[in-house]
Coordinates of N, CA, C and O in Angstrom, one line a residue:
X253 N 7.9 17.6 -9.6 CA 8.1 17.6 -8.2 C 6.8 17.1 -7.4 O 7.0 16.6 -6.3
X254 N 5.7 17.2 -7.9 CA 4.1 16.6 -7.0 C 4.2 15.7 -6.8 O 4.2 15.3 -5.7
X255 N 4.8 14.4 -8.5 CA 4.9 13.5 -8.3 C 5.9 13.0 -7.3 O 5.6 12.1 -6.5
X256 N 7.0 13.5 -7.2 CA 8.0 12.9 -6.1 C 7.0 12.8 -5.0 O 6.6 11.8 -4.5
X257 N 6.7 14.2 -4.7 CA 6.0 14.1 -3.3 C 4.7 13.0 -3.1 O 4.2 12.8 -2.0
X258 N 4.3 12.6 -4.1 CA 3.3 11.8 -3.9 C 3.6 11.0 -3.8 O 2.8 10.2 -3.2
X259 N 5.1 10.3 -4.3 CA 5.5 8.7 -4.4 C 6.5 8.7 -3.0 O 7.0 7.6 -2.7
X260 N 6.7 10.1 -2.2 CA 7.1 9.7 -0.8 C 6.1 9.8 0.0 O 6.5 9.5 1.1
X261 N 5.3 10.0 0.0 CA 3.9 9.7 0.4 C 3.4 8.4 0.7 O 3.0 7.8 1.7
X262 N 3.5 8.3 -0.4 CA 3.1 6.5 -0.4 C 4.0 5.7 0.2 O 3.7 4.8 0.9
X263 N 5.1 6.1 -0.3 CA 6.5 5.1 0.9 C 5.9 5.2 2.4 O 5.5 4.3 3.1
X264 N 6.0 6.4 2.8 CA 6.1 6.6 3.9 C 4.3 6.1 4.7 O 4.0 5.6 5.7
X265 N 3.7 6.4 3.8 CA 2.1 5.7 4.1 C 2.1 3.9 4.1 O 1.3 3.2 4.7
X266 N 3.0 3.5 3.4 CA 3.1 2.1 3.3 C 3.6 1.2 4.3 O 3.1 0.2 4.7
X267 N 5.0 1.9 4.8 CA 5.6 2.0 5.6 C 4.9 1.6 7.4 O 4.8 0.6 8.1
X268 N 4.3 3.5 7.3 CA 3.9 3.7 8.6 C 2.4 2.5 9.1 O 1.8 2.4 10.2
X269 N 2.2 1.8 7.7 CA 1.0 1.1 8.5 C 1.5 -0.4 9.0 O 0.9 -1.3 9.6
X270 N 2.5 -0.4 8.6 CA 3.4 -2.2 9.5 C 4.3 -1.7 10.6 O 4.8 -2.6 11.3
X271 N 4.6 -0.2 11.2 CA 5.1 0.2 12.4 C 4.1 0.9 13.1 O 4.5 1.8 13.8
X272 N 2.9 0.6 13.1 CA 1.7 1.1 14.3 C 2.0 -0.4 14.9 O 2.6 -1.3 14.4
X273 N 1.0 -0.2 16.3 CA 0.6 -1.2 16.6 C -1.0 -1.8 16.4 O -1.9 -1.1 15.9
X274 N -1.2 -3.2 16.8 CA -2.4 -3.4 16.2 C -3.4 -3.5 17.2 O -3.6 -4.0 18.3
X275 N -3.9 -2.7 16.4 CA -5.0 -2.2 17.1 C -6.1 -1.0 16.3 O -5.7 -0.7 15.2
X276 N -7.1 -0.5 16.7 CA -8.0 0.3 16.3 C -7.7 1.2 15.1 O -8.6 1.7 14.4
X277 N -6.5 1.4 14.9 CA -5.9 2.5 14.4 C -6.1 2.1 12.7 O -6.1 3.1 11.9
X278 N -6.3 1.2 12.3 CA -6.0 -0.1 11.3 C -7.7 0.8 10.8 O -7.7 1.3 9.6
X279 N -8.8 1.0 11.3 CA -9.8 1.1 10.9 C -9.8 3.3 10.2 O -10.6 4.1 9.8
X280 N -8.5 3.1 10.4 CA -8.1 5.2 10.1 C -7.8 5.0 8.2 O -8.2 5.6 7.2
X281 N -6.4 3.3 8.4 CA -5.9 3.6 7.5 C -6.9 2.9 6.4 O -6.5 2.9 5.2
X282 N -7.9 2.5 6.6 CA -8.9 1.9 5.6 C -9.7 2.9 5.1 O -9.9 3.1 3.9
X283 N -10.2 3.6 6.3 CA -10.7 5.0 5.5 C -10.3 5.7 4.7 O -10.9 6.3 3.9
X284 N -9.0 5.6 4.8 CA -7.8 6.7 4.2 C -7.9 6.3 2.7 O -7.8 7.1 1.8
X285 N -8.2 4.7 2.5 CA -7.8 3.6 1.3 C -9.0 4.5 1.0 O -8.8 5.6 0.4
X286 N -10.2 4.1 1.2 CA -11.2 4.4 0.5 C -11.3 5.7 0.3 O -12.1 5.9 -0.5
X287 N -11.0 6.4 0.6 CA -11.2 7.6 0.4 C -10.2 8.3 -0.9 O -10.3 9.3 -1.5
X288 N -9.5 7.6 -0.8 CA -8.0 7.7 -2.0 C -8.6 7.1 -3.3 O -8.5 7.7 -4.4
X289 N -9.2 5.8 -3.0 CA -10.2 5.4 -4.1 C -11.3 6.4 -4.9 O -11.6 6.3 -6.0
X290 N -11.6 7.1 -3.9 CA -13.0 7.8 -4.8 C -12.2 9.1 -4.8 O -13.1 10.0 -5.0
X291 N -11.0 9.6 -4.6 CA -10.6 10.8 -4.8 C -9.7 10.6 -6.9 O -9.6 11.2 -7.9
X292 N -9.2 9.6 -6.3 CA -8.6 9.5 -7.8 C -9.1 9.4 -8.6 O -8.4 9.5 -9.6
X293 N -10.9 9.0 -8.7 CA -11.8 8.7 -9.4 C -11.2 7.9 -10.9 O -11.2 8.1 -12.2
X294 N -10.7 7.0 -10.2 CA -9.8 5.6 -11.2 C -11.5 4.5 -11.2 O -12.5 4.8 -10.5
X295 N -11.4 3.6 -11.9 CA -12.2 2.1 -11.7 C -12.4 1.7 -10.5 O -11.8 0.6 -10.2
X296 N -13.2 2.1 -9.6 CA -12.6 1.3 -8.4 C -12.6 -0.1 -8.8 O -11.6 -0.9 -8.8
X297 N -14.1 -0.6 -9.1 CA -13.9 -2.1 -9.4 C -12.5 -2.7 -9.5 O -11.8 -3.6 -8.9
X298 N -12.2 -1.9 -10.7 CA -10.7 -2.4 -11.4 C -9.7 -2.7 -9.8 O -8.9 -3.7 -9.6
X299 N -9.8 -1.9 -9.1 CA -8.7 -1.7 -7.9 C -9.2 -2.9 -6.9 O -8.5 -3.7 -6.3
X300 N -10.8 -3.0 -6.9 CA -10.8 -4.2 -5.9 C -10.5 -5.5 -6.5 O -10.2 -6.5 -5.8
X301 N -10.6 -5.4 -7.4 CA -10.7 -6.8 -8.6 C -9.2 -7.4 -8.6 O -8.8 -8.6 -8.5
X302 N -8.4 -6.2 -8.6 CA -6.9 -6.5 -8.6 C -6.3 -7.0 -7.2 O -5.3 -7.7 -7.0
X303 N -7.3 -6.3 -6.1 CA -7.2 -6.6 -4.7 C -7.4 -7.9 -4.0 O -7.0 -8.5 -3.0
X304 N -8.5 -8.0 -5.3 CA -9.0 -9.5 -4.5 C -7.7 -10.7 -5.4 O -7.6 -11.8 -4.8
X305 N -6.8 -10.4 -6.6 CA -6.5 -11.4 -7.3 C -5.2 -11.5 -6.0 O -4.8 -12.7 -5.6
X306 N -4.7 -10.7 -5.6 CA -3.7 -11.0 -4.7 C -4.2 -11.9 -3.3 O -3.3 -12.6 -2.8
X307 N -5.4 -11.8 -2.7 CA -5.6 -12.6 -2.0 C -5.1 -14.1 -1.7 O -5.3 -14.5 -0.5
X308 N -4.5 -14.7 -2.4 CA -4.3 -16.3 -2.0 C -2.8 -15.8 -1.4 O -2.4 -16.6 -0.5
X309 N -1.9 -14.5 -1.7 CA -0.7 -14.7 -1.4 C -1.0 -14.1 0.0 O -0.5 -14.6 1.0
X310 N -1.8 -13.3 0.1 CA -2.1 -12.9 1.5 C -2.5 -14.0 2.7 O -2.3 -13.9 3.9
X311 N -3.1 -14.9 1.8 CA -3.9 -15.7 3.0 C -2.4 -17.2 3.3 O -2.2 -18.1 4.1
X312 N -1.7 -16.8 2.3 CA -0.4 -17.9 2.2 C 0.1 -17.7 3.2 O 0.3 -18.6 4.1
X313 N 0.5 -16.1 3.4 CA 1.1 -15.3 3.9 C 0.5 -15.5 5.9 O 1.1 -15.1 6.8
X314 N -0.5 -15.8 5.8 CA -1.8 -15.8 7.2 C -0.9 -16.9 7.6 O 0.1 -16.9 8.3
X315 N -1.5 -17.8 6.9 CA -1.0 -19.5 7.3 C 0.1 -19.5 7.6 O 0.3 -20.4 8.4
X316 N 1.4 -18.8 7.3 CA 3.0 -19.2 7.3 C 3.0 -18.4 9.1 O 3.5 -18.8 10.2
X317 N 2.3 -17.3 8.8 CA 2.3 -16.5 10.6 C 1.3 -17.2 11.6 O 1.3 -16.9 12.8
X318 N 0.4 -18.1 11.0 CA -0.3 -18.6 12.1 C 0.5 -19.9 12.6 O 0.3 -20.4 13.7
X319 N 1.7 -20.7 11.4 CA 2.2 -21.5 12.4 C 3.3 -20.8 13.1 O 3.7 -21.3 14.1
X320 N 3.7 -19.8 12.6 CA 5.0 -19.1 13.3 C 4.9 -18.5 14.5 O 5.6 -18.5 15.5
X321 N 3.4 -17.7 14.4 CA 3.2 -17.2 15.6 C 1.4 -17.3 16.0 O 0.7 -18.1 15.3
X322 N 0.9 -16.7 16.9 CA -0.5 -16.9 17.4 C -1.8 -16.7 15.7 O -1.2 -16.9 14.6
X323 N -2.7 -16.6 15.6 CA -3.5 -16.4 15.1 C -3.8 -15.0 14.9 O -3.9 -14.7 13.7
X324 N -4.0 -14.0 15.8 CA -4.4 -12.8 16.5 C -3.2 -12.2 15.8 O -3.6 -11.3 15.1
X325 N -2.1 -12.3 15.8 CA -0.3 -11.6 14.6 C -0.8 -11.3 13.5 O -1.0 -10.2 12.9
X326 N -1.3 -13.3 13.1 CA -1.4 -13.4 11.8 C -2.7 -12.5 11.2 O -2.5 -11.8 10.2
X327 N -3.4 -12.6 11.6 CA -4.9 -11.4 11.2 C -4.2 -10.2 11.3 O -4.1 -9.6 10.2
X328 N -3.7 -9.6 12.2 CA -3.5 -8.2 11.8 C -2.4 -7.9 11.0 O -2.4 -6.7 10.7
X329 N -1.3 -8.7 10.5 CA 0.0 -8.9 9.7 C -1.3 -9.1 8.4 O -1.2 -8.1 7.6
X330 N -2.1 -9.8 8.0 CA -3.2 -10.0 6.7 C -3.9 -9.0 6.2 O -3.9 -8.5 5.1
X331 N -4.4 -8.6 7.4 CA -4.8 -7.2 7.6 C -4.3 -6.2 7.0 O -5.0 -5.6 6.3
X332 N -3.1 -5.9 7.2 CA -2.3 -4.5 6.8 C -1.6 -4.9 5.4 O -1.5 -4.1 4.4
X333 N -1.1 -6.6 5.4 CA -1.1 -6.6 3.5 C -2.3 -6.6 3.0 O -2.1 -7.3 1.9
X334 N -3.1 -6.4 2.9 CA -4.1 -6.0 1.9 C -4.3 -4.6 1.8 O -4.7 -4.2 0.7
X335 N -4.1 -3.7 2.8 CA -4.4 -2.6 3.3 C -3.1 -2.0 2.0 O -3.2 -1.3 1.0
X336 N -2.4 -2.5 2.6 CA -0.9 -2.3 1.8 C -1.0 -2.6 0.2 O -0.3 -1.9 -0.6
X337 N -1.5 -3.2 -0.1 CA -1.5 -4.1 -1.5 C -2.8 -2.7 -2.2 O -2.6 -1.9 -3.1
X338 N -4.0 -2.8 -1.3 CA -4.5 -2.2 -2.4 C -4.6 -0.5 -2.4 O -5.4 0.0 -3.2
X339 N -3.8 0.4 -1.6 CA -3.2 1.8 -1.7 C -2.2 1.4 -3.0 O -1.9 2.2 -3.9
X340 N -1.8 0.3 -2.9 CA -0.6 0.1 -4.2 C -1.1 0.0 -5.2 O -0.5 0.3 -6.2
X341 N -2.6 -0.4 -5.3 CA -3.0 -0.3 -6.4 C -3.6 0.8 -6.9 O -3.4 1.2 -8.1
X342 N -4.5 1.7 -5.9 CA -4.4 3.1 -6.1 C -3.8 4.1 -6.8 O -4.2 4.7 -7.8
X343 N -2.5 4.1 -6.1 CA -1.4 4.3 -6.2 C -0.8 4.4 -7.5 O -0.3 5.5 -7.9
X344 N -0.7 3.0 -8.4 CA -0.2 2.7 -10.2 C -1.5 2.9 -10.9 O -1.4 3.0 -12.1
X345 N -2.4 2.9 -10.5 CA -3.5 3.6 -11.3 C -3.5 4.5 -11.7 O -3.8 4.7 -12.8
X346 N -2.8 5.6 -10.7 CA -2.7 7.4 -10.8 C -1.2 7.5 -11.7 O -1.0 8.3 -12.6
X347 N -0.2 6.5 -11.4 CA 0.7 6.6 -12.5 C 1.0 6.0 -13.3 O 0.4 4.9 -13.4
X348 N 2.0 6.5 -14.3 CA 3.1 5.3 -15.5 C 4.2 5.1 -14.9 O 4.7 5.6 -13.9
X349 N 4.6 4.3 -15.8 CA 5.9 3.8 -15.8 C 6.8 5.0 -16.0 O 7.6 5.3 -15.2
X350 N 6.6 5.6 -16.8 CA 7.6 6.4 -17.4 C 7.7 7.4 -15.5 O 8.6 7.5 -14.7
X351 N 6.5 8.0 -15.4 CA 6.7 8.7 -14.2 C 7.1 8.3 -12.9 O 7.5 9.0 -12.0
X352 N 7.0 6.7 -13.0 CA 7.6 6.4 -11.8 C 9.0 5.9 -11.5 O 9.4 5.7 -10.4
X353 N 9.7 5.7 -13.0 CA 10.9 5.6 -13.1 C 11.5 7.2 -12.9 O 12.5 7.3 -12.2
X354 N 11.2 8.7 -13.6 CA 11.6 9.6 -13.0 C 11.7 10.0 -11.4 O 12.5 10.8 -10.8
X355 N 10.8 9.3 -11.1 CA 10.5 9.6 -9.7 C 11.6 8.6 -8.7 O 12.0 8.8 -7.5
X356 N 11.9 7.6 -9.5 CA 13.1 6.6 -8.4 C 14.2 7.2 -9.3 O 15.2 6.8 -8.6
X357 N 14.7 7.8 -10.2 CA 15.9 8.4 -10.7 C 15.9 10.1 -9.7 O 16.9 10.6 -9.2
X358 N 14.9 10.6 -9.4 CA 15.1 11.9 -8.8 C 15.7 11.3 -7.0 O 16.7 11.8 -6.4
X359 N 14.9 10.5 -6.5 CA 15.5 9.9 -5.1 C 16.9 9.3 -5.5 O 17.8 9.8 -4.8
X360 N 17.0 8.4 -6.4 CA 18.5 8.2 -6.0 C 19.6 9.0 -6.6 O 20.6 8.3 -6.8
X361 N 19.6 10.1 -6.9 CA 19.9 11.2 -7.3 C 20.4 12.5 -6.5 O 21.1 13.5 -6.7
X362 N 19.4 11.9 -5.4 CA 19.2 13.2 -3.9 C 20.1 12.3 -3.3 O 21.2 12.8 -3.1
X363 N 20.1 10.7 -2.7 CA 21.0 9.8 -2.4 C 22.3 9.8 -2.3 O 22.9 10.2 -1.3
X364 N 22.8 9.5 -3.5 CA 23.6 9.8 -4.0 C 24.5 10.9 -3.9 O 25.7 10.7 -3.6
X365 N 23.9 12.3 -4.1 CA 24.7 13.7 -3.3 C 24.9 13.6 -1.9 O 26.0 14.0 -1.4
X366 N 24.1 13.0 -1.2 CA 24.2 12.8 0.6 C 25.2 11.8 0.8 O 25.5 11.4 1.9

């Protein structure tokens, strides 16, 4: 049951950082990253290392919003995927497979009865 609650946690923390708006608030959920980092006492390296290998999709990701929309979107939409990307890494550090497949069989399970 921790585990559930920790992997709605994370939904809901993943979530909640692409429906703020942008602005100052961005500098709460970075703290929050780091501080998740040195609480799980995982590799960090390992977590930035993985953080940084995602970078080119993020900055793909920049360029596709900077012709779509202003510059200023695109930085804070870049922004929150990395932010996003590396709580995810966090995140599968602290679990397995095996646990995190219980954990999407226990939600659609609760689903399902509703």
């Amino acid at each position: 049951m921790k585990n559930l609650i920790k992997f709605l946690i994370f939904i809901a923390y993943s979530t909640c950082i692409f429906f703020l708006p942008n602005n100052k608030i961005i500098i709460v959920f970075i703290a929050v990253n780091v501080i998740a980092m040195i609480f799980v006492r995982k590799n960090i390296r390992k977590i930035i290392r993985n953080t940084t290998k995602i970078l080119p999709f993020i900055l793909f990701t920049f360029v596709i919003n900077c012709i779509l929309d202003n510059y200023i979107n695109a930085i804070w939409i870049g922004v929150k995927l990395l932010i996003v990307c590396n709580i995810t890494f966090v995140y599968s550090s602290t679990n397995t497979v095996t646990r995190n497949s219980r954990n999407n069989q226990i939600v659609m399970y609760t689903t399902k009865n509703i």
